[in-house]
C-alpha cells in the first residue's frame, strides 16, 4: 500500500544562507554537504597537521585516511585546521570545532571554522617582464569582469581579483564567474583571463606556483633587475671587451658609458643616442611602448631605440652590446664607416655575459594570495563579544592561521587576512552559491585568554575527541610556524 511506502525525507542544511533541502544520497548546491541516511555530512575530511617534535617535512598531499594508525601521539601536538571542518550559520552559533590541548604546560585552544567570505579576493603576482596590460585595465574571465591590473612591482605584474564589488555588485553571472575563478585560483588550478580592452588584449593563464602563459607562451625568467641595475651588476663582464652596453628595459633602460658605473670604471663616451626620456646619466625612461618584446617593450629590433651616434665622439669600429633584462635577447653591433650599427657575430665572452644575466634570473612563477575579512559572522562563532577577538589578534594574544598557514593580518580595524595559497593544504577552498568563497580560518590562543574575550567555553573539546580514523593527516610544512608555538604570542615574549 502506498501508505506503507516511506519516502526518505529531505533534510535541511543550515551551514550557509542558501539552506538547501537535500534528499537522501544527494549533495547540496556547494558540493560540500550531503544527506547520508538522514545525517548531514561534511564531505571533505577534517584536516589535521601533525607536528612531530618540530620535524620539518613537506605536506603529505596524498595522505589517505587508511594511512592513519589511530595513534594520536604520532603527532605530538596535532593542529586541527579548518579544512573540512564545516560552517555554522547563522552567526551566533559557536564554531564547528573549539579544540584544546596542553602545549608545553600551557592550555591552548584553537577555534576552527570554514568561513564564508563575501568580502574576499586574491592578489596575484606574475613574475614577467612582458606587458600584460595597463594599470587599471579590466581582467575578464568568460567575458565577465573579475578584477583589474594593479601597480607593477619589481619584475612582476600585479592583479587584484574578486572582492565584494564583483561578487555581489554586478550581474548574477559576474558574481558566479568571479567566485568560480577565485575558487580555482585558490585551489591552485589554472585560470585563463583576458586583460585589457579590444584594442590591446592579452591572454594570461595564471596557476599558483607555476609559470604564467602570456598569449600562449610560457614565461621562463623573471628579470634580474631594471636596465640600470643590470648595468650596475655586471660591468666587469663588459669593460675592456666592448665599447658600450645598452640594457633594454620598458621602465629604466641603462647605458654603460653614461651610467655612474661606467664613469667609475673609466668607460669612454661613445656618442650613443637613446630615444626616450633621460632621467639621470645613463638611465632612460619610455624608450618604446610596453609590449611582449625586449625587456617588456614592444620592440623586437633593439636598434629602433637608438638615434644617430654623435659623429664628434663615435668612431668606425665602435662595438656595442644590446641585451634585455633577462639576458634572453641580445645583439652585438659594430659601427660602420657611416657610424651606423651593423649586426656582427657576438664574441663568446659577451655571449657569456648574457648567459650570466639569464643565470641570475629567478624562474618566473605566479603567486596567488587569498585575502579576506573575518567579519561579524565569523567572529561571533568564536566569541559572544566579537570586537574582543579583534583586539586579541591585534594584541598578539591570538594567532590567526588559514589551513594551518600563517596569515598576515592587516593593520587597522577588523581582521583582514592575507595568506599564500601554496602554504595551505590542497583543496582548502570551497564555495557557496550566494556567491561567496569558503576558506579555512583558525584562531589559536591560551584557554585563559579565550575565557577573557568571552569565548564559547562550554563548547571546548579535547583534541583526542576530534581526531578519528577518517581525519586527513598532513605534515607540518617547513616554511610555516607551528600555530601553537609560544613564540607567536606576546605573553611568551614578555616572560622572556
Ligand atoms: S550551499 Fe552547501 S553549505 Fe549552503 S546550505 Fe547548501 S549544502 Fe549547505
Coordinates of C-alpha atoms and ligand atoms in Angstrom, one line a residue:
X1 CA 0.0 0.0 0.0
X2 CA 1.1 3.5 -0.8
X3 CA 0.8 4.4 2.9
X4 CA 3.4 1.8 3.8
X5 CA 6.0 3.4 1.5
X6 CA 8.4 5.6 3.4
X7 CA 9.8 8.3 1.3
X8 CA 13.1 9.5 2.8
X9 CA 12.7 13.0 4.0
X10 CA 14.9 15.7 2.7
X11 CA 17.0 17.3 5.4
X12 CA 17.8 21.0 5.6
X13 CA 21.4 22.1 5.6
X14 CA 21.8 25.2 7.8
X15 CA 25.6 25.7 7.1
X16 CA 25.0 28.8 4.9
X17 CA 22.2 31.2 3.9
X18 CA 21.2 29.1 0.9
X19 CA 19.6 26.5 3.3
X20 CA 19.5 23.6 0.8
X21 CA 16.9 20.8 1.2
X22 CA 19.0 17.7 0.4
X23 CA 17.4 14.3 -0.4
X24 CA 19.0 11.1 0.9
X25 CA 22.1 10.2 -1.1
X26 CA 22.3 13.7 -2.6
X27 CA 24.6 16.6 -2.1
X28 CA 23.9 20.3 -1.6
X29 CA 24.5 23.1 -4.0
X30 CA 28.1 23.7 -2.9
X31 CA 29.1 20.0 -3.2
X32 CA 30.4 20.2 0.4
X33 CA 27.5 18.7 2.3
X34 CA 25.4 15.5 1.7
X35 CA 22.5 13.7 3.1
X36 CA 23.7 10.2 4.2
X37 CA 20.8 8.3 5.5
X38 CA 19.3 11.3 7.1
X39 CA 22.5 12.7 8.5
X40 CA 24.0 15.9 7.2
X41 CA 27.6 15.1 6.4
X42 CA 30.5 17.3 5.5
X43 CA 32.1 15.5 2.5
X44 CA 35.7 16.5 2.8
X45 CA 37.7 15.1 5.7
X46 CA 38.7 17.3 8.6
X47 CA 42.4 18.0 8.1
X48 CA 45.0 17.9 10.9
X49 CA 48.6 19.0 10.7
X50 CA 51.0 16.8 12.6
X51 CA 53.9 18.4 14.2
X52 CA 56.1 15.7 15.4
X53 CA 58.8 17.1 17.6
X54 CA 59.1 20.0 15.2
X55 CA 60.2 17.7 12.4
X56 CA 60.2 19.7 9.2
X57 CA 58.8 17.8 6.2
X58 CA 56.7 18.8 3.3
X59 CA 52.9 18.4 3.2
X60 CA 51.9 14.8 2.6
X61 CA 49.5 15.9 0.0
X62 CA 48.1 12.4 -0.8
X63 CA 47.9 11.0 2.7
X64 CA 44.8 8.9 2.9
X65 CA 42.5 8.1 5.8
X66 CA 43.6 4.5 5.7
X67 CA 47.2 5.6 6.4
X68 CA 46.0 6.7 9.9
X69 CA 47.2 4.3 12.6
X70 CA 44.9 5.7 15.2
X71 CA 47.8 6.8 17.4
X72 CA 47.4 10.5 18.2
X73 CA 50.8 10.6 19.8
X74 CA 52.2 10.1 16.3
X75 CA 51.9 13.8 16.0
X76 CA 52.8 15.0 19.5
X77 CA 50.9 18.3 19.0
X78 CA 48.4 17.9 16.2
X79 CA 46.9 21.1 14.9
X80 CA 43.3 20.9 13.9
X81 CA 42.8 23.0 10.8
X82 CA 39.5 24.3 9.5
X83 CA 39.9 22.4 6.2
X84 CA 36.8 20.1 6.1
X85 CA 35.5 21.5 9.5
X86 CA 32.3 22.9 8.1
X87 CA 30.5 26.1 8.9
X88 CA 28.0 27.3 11.4
X89 CA 25.2 29.6 10.4
X90 CA 23.6 31.9 11.5
X91 CA 26.3 33.9 13.3
X92 CA 25.5 33.4 16.9
X93 CA 26.3 29.6 16.9
X94 CA 29.7 28.5 18.1
X95 CA 32.3 27.5 15.5
X96 CA 32.2 23.8 14.5
X97 CA 35.3 22.9 16.5
X98 CA 36.7 24.5 19.5
X99 CA 39.7 22.3 20.4
X100 CA 42.0 22.4 23.4
X101 CA 45.3 20.7 24.2
X102 CA 48.2 21.4 26.5
X103 CA 51.3 22.7 24.8
X104 CA 54.5 22.9 26.9
X105 CA 52.5 23.2 30.1
X106 CA 50.1 25.9 28.7
X107 CA 46.4 25.1 28.0
X108 CA 45.8 26.3 24.4
X109 CA 42.6 26.4 22.4
X110 CA 42.0 26.6 18.7
X111 CA 38.7 27.8 17.3
X112 CA 38.2 26.2 13.9
X113 CA 35.7 27.2 11.2
X114 CA 35.3 27.3 7.4
X115 CA 34.5 31.0 7.0
X116 CA 32.0 32.1 4.3
X117 CA 33.8 35.1 2.8
X118 CA 31.7 37.6 0.8
X119 CA 34.5 40.1 1.3
X120 CA 37.4 38.3 -0.3
X121 CA 39.6 38.1 -3.3
X122 CA 43.1 37.3 -4.4
X123 CA 46.1 39.3 -5.1
X124 CA 48.1 37.8 -8.0
X125 CA 51.8 38.4 -8.6
X126 CA 53.0 37.4 -12.1
X127 CA 56.8 37.3 -12.5
X128 CA 57.3 38.6 -16.0
X129 CA 58.8 41.5 -17.9
X130 CA 56.1 41.2 -20.6
X131 CA 53.4 43.8 -20.7
X132 CA 50.1 42.2 -19.9
X133 CA 48.0 45.3 -19.5
X134 CA 48.0 48.9 -18.3
X135 CA 47.4 49.8 -14.7
X136 CA 43.6 49.8 -14.1
X137 CA 42.9 47.6 -17.1
X138 CA 39.9 45.2 -16.5
X139 CA 40.6 41.5 -16.1
X140 CA 37.9 39.3 -17.6
X141 CA 37.1 35.6 -17.4
X142 CA 34.4 34.2 -19.8
X143 CA 33.7 37.8 -20.7
X144 CA 32.9 38.8 -17.2
X145 CA 34.9 41.4 -15.3
X146 CA 36.5 39.8 -12.2
X147 CA 39.2 42.4 -11.3
X148 CA 41.9 44.7 -12.6
X149 CA 45.6 45.3 -13.1
X150 CA 47.3 47.0 -10.1
X151 CA 50.6 48.8 -9.9
X152 CA 53.5 46.7 -11.1
X153 CA 56.2 45.6 -8.7
X154 CA 59.9 44.9 -9.2
X155 CA 59.9 42.3 -12.1
X156 CA 56.3 41.4 -11.6
X157 CA 52.8 42.4 -12.8
X158 CA 50.1 42.5 -10.2
X159 CA 46.4 41.8 -10.4
X160 CA 43.6 42.4 -7.9
X161 CA 40.8 39.9 -8.5
X162 CA 37.4 39.3 -6.8
X163 CA 36.1 41.4 -4.0
X164 CA 32.6 42.2 -2.9
X165 CA 32.1 44.6 -5.8
X166 CA 32.4 41.7 -8.3
X167 CA 30.8 39.0 -6.1
X168 CA 27.7 41.0 -5.3
X169 CA 27.8 44.3 -7.0
X170 CA 27.5 43.3 -10.7
X171 CA 25.2 40.9 -12.5
X172 CA 24.4 37.4 -11.2
X173 CA 26.7 35.9 -13.9
X174 CA 29.5 38.3 -12.9
X175 CA 29.3 37.1 -9.3
X176 CA 29.2 33.4 -10.3
X177 CA 32.1 33.7 -12.7
X178 CA 34.2 35.7 -10.2
X179 CA 33.5 33.2 -7.4
X180 CA 34.4 30.2 -9.7
X181 CA 37.7 31.9 -10.8
X182 CA 38.7 32.7 -7.2
X183 CA 37.9 29.1 -6.2
X184 CA 40.1 27.7 -8.9
X185 CA 42.9 30.1 -8.3
X186 CA 42.9 29.4 -4.6
X187 CA 42.8 25.7 -5.1
X188 CA 45.9 26.1 -7.4
X189 CA 44.1 25.4 -10.7
X190 CA 44.8 27.3 -13.9
X191 CA 42.5 30.1 -14.9
X192 CA 42.7 31.8 -18.3
X193 CA 41.9 35.5 -18.2
X194 CA 41.8 38.3 -20.8
X195 CA 43.4 41.6 -19.7
X196 CA 42.5 44.9 -21.4
X197 CA 40.1 46.1 -24.0
X198 CA 39.6 45.2 -27.6
X199 CA 42.5 47.3 -28.9
X200 CA 45.0 45.8 -26.5
X201 CA 44.0 42.4 -25.2
X202 CA 46.4 39.9 -23.6
X203 CA 45.6 36.3 -22.7
X204 CA 47.2 35.2 -19.4
X205 CA 46.9 31.8 -17.8
X206 CA 47.5 32.0 -14.0
X207 CA 48.2 29.0 -11.9
X208 CA 49.6 29.3 -8.4
X209 CA 53.2 28.0 -8.2
X210 CA 53.5 27.7 -12.0
X211 CA 54.9 30.0 -14.7
X212 CA 52.3 32.2 -16.4
X213 CA 51.3 31.7 -20.0
X214 CA 51.2 35.1 -21.8
X215 CA 49.4 34.9 -25.1
X216 CA 50.0 31.1 -25.1
X217 CA 53.8 31.4 -24.4
X218 CA 55.1 30.1 -21.2
X219 CA 57.2 32.7 -19.4
X220 CA 60.6 31.4 -18.2
X221 CA 62.6 34.0 -16.4
X222 CA 62.0 36.9 -14.0
X223 CA 64.2 39.9 -14.8
X224 CA 67.5 40.2 -12.9
X225 CA 66.8 43.9 -12.3
X226 CA 65.9 47.0 -14.2
X227 CA 68.2 48.1 -17.1
X228 CA 70.1 50.5 -14.8
X229 CA 70.5 47.9 -12.1
X230 CA 71.8 45.4 -14.6
X231 CA 74.4 47.9 -15.7
X232 CA 75.5 48.2 -12.1
X233 CA 75.6 44.5 -11.5
X234 CA 77.6 43.2 -14.4
X235 CA 80.1 45.9 -15.7
X236 CA 83.1 43.7 -15.1
X237 CA 81.9 41.3 -17.7
X238 CA 82.0 44.1 -20.3
X239 CA 84.6 46.7 -19.5
X240 CA 87.6 46.1 -21.8
X241 CA 85.6 43.7 -24.0
X242 CA 83.1 46.1 -25.6
X243 CA 82.9 49.8 -26.0
X244 CA 79.3 50.3 -24.8
X245 CA 76.4 48.3 -23.5
X246 CA 72.6 49.1 -23.5
X247 CA 70.3 47.1 -21.3
X248 CA 66.8 47.5 -22.9
X249 CA 64.0 47.9 -20.4
X250 CA 60.5 49.2 -20.6
X251 CA 61.0 51.0 -17.3
X252 CA 64.6 52.1 -17.0
X253 CA 67.0 51.4 -19.9
X254 CA 70.6 51.5 -18.9
X255 CA 73.6 52.7 -20.9
X256 CA 77.1 51.7 -19.6
X257 CA 79.2 54.6 -21.0
X258 CA 76.9 57.3 -19.5
X259 CA 76.0 55.5 -16.3
X260 CA 77.8 56.2 -13.0
X261 CA 79.1 52.7 -13.2
X262 CA 80.8 53.4 -16.5
X263 CA 82.2 56.7 -15.1
X264 CA 83.7 54.9 -12.1
X265 CA 85.3 52.3 -14.4
X266 CA 86.6 54.8 -16.9
X267 CA 84.4 53.8 -19.8
X268 CA 84.9 56.5 -22.5
X269 CA 81.9 58.3 -24.0
X270 CA 80.6 56.7 -27.2
X271 CA 78.3 59.4 -28.6
X272 CA 75.4 57.0 -28.3
X273 CA 71.9 58.5 -28.6
X274 CA 68.9 56.8 -26.9
X275 CA 65.4 57.7 -27.8
X276 CA 63.2 58.3 -24.7
X277 CA 63.2 60.4 -21.7
X278 CA 66.6 60.8 -19.9
X279 CA 66.2 60.6 -16.2
X280 CA 69.7 60.7 -14.8
X281 CA 73.0 59.9 -16.6
X282 CA 72.8 56.5 -18.3
X283 CA 69.2 55.9 -17.3
X284 CA 66.3 56.4 -19.8
X285 CA 62.5 56.1 -19.4
X286 CA 60.0 55.3 -22.1
X287 CA 62.4 54.1 -24.9
X288 CA 59.5 52.3 -26.5
X289 CA 55.9 51.2 -25.9
X290 CA 55.2 48.4 -23.4
X291 CA 54.9 45.0 -25.0
X292 CA 56.0 41.4 -25.0
X293 CA 59.4 42.1 -26.7
X294 CA 62.8 43.0 -25.3
X295 CA 62.7 44.0 -21.6
X296 CA 58.9 44.3 -21.6
X297 CA 58.9 46.8 -24.5
X298 CA 57.1 46.2 -27.8
X299 CA 60.4 46.1 -29.8
X300 CA 62.0 43.1 -31.4
X301 CA 64.8 45.1 -33.1
X302 CA 66.8 46.9 -30.4
X303 CA 68.3 49.4 -32.8
X304 CA 64.9 51.1 -33.1
X305 CA 65.6 52.8 -29.7
X306 CA 68.8 54.4 -30.9
X307 CA 69.2 57.7 -32.6
X308 CA 72.2 58.6 -34.8
X309 CA 75.6 58.4 -33.0
X310 CA 77.3 61.7 -32.4
X311 CA 80.0 62.0 -35.1
X312 CA 82.2 64.1 -32.9
X313 CA 82.5 61.3 -30.4
X314 CA 81.7 57.9 -32.1
X315 CA 84.2 56.1 -34.3
X316 CA 84.2 53.5 -37.0
X317 CA 84.6 50.0 -35.5
X318 CA 82.9 51.0 -32.1
X319 CA 81.4 47.9 -30.6
X320 CA 78.1 47.8 -28.9
X321 CA 76.2 45.0 -26.9
X322 CA 72.5 45.3 -26.5
X323 CA 70.8 42.9 -24.1
X324 CA 67.4 42.5 -22.4
X325 CA 66.8 42.5 -18.6
X326 CA 66.5 38.7 -18.6
X327 CA 69.5 38.1 -20.9
X328 CA 67.2 36.1 -23.2
X329 CA 67.6 38.6 -26.1
X330 CA 71.0 40.1 -27.1
X331 CA 72.7 41.6 -30.1
X332 CA 76.2 42.6 -30.9
X333 CA 76.9 45.5 -33.3
X334 CA 79.9 47.3 -34.9
X335 CA 79.7 50.8 -36.3
X336 CA 80.5 51.1 -40.0
X337 CA 82.1 54.0 -41.7
X338 CA 78.9 56.0 -41.6
X339 CA 78.6 55.3 -37.8
X340 CA 75.6 53.0 -38.4
X341 CA 75.5 49.9 -36.2
X342 CA 75.8 46.7 -38.2
X343 CA 75.0 43.3 -36.7
X344 CA 78.0 41.1 -36.1
X345 CA 78.8 37.8 -34.5
X346 CA 78.8 38.1 -30.8
X347 CA 82.2 37.3 -29.2
X348 CA 82.0 34.3 -26.8
X349 CA 82.9 36.4 -23.8
X350 CA 79.9 38.8 -24.4
X351 CA 77.6 35.9 -25.1
X352 CA 78.7 34.5 -21.7
X353 CA 77.7 37.8 -20.1
X354 CA 74.1 37.5 -21.5
X355 CA 74.1 33.9 -20.2
X356 CA 75.2 35.2 -16.8
X357 CA 72.3 37.7 -16.7
X358 CA 69.9 34.8 -17.5
X359 CA 71.5 32.6 -14.9
X360 CA 70.9 35.2 -12.3
X361 CA 67.2 35.5 -13.1
X362 CA 64.8 33.5 -10.9
X363 CA 62.2 31.2 -12.5
X364 CA 59.0 33.0 -13.4
X365 CA 56.1 32.0 -11.2
X366 CA 52.6 33.0 -10.4
X367 CA 51.8 33.7 -6.7
X368 CA 48.2 33.7 -5.5
X369 CA 47.5 35.3 -2.1
X370 CA 44.0 34.9 -0.7
X371 CA 42.7 38.0 1.1
X372 CA 39.6 38.1 3.1
X373 CA 37.9 39.9 6.0
X374 CA 36.8 37.9 9.0
X375 CA 33.6 39.8 9.6
X376 CA 30.9 39.7 12.2
X377 CA 29.5 36.3 11.4
X378 CA 32.8 34.5 11.7
X379 CA 33.9 36.3 14.8
X380 CA 30.7 35.6 16.5
X381 CA 31.4 31.9 16.2
X382 CA 34.5 32.5 18.3
X383 CA 33.1 34.8 21.0
X384 CA 29.8 36.4 22.0
X385 CA 31.8 39.7 22.1
X386 CA 33.3 39.8 18.6
X387 CA 35.3 43.1 19.0
X388 CA 37.3 41.4 21.8
X389 CA 38.6 38.9 19.3
X390 CA 39.8 41.7 17.0
X391 CA 41.6 43.3 19.9
X392 CA 43.1 40.0 21.0
X393 CA 44.5 39.5 17.5
X394 CA 46.0 43.0 17.5
X395 CA 47.4 42.4 20.9
X396 CA 49.2 39.2 19.7
X397 CA 47.3 37.1 22.1
X398 CA 45.5 35.3 19.3
X399 CA 47.3 33.7 16.3
X400 CA 45.4 33.6 13.1
X401 CA 46.1 30.9 10.6
X402 CA 44.3 29.6 7.4
X403 CA 44.5 25.9 7.0
X404 CA 47.4 26.0 9.4
X405 CA 49.4 28.5 7.3
X406 CA 50.4 31.8 8.9
X407 CA 48.4 34.7 7.7
X408 CA 49.3 38.3 7.5
X409 CA 46.8 40.4 9.5
X410 CA 46.5 43.9 8.1
X411 CA 46.9 46.8 10.5
X412 CA 43.9 49.0 11.3
X413 CA 40.4 47.8 12.0
X414 CA 38.9 44.4 11.5
X415 CA 40.6 41.1 10.9
X416 CA 41.7 41.3 7.3
X417 CA 44.0 38.4 6.5
X418 CA 46.2 37.6 3.6
X419 CA 47.8 34.2 3.0
X420 CA 49.7 32.4 0.3
X421 CA 47.6 29.5 -1.1
X422 CA 50.8 27.5 -1.7
X423 CA 51.3 27.3 2.1
X424 CA 47.8 25.8 2.6
X425 CA 46.7 22.2 2.3
X426 CA 45.5 21.2 -1.1
X427 CA 41.8 21.6 -1.7
X428 CA 41.4 24.1 1.1
X429 CA 38.8 26.2 -0.5
X430 CA 35.1 25.8 -1.3
X431 CA 32.2 28.0 -2.3
X432 CA 28.6 28.6 -1.6
X433 CA 26.3 29.9 -4.3
X434 CA 25.3 33.1 -2.6
X435 CA 28.1 33.6 -4.1
X436 CA 31.0 33.6 -1.7
X437 CA 34.2 31.7 -1.1
X438 CA 34.6 29.3 1.7
X439 CA 38.1 29.4 3.3
X440 CA 39.5 27.8 6.4
X441 CA 40.5 30.0 9.3
X442 CA 41.7 29.2 12.8
X443 CA 42.2 31.3 15.9
X444 CA 44.6 29.9 18.5
X445 CA 45.2 31.3 22.0
X446 CA 45.5 30.4 25.6
X447 CA 42.4 28.9 27.2
X448 CA 42.6 31.7 29.8
X449 CA 42.6 34.4 27.1
X450 CA 39.7 32.7 25.4
X451 CA 37.7 32.9 28.6
X452 CA 38.7 36.6 28.9
X453 CA 37.4 37.5 25.5
X454 CA 34.0 35.8 26.1
X455 CA 34.6 32.6 24.2
X456 CA 32.2 29.7 24.0
X457 CA 33.9 27.9 26.9
X458 CA 31.2 25.2 27.2
X459 CA 32.0 24.1 23.6
X460 CA 35.7 23.3 24.2
X461 CA 36.6 19.7 23.4
X462 CA 39.9 17.9 23.9
X463 CA 41.8 17.3 20.7
X464 CA 41.6 13.5 21.2
X465 CA 37.9 13.7 20.9
X466 CA 38.1 15.4 17.5
X467 CA 40.5 13.1 15.6
X468 CA 39.2 9.9 14.1
X469 CA 40.3 7.4 11.5
X470 CA 38.6 9.5 8.8
X471 CA 40.8 12.5 9.7
X472 CA 43.1 13.6 6.9
X473 CA 46.6 13.9 8.2
X474 CA 49.3 16.1 6.7
X475 CA 52.7 17.1 7.9
X476 CA 53.9 20.5 9.1
X477 CA 55.2 22.5 6.1
X478 CA 58.8 23.6 6.7
X479 CA 58.1 27.2 5.7
X480 CA 55.4 27.6 8.3
X481 CA 55.5 28.2 12.0
X482 CA 53.6 25.9 14.3
X483 CA 50.5 28.0 15.2
X484 CA 50.7 26.8 18.8
X485 CA 54.3 27.7 19.2
X486 CA 54.7 30.1 22.2
X487 CA 57.0 32.4 20.1
X488 CA 53.8 33.5 18.3
X489 CA 52.4 35.1 21.4
X490 CA 53.0 38.3 23.3
X491 CA 52.8 36.6 26.7
X492 CA 55.7 34.3 25.9
X493 CA 57.8 37.2 24.7
X494 CA 57.0 39.2 27.9
X495 CA 58.1 36.3 30.0
X496 CA 61.4 36.1 28.1
Ligands
LIG1 S1 25.1 25.6 -0.4 FE1 26.2 24.0 0.8 S2 26.5 24.9 2.8 FE2 24.9 26.1 1.8 S3 23.0 25.2 2.5 FE3 23.5 24.2 0.5 S4 24.7 22.4 1.1 FE4 24.6 23.7 2.9

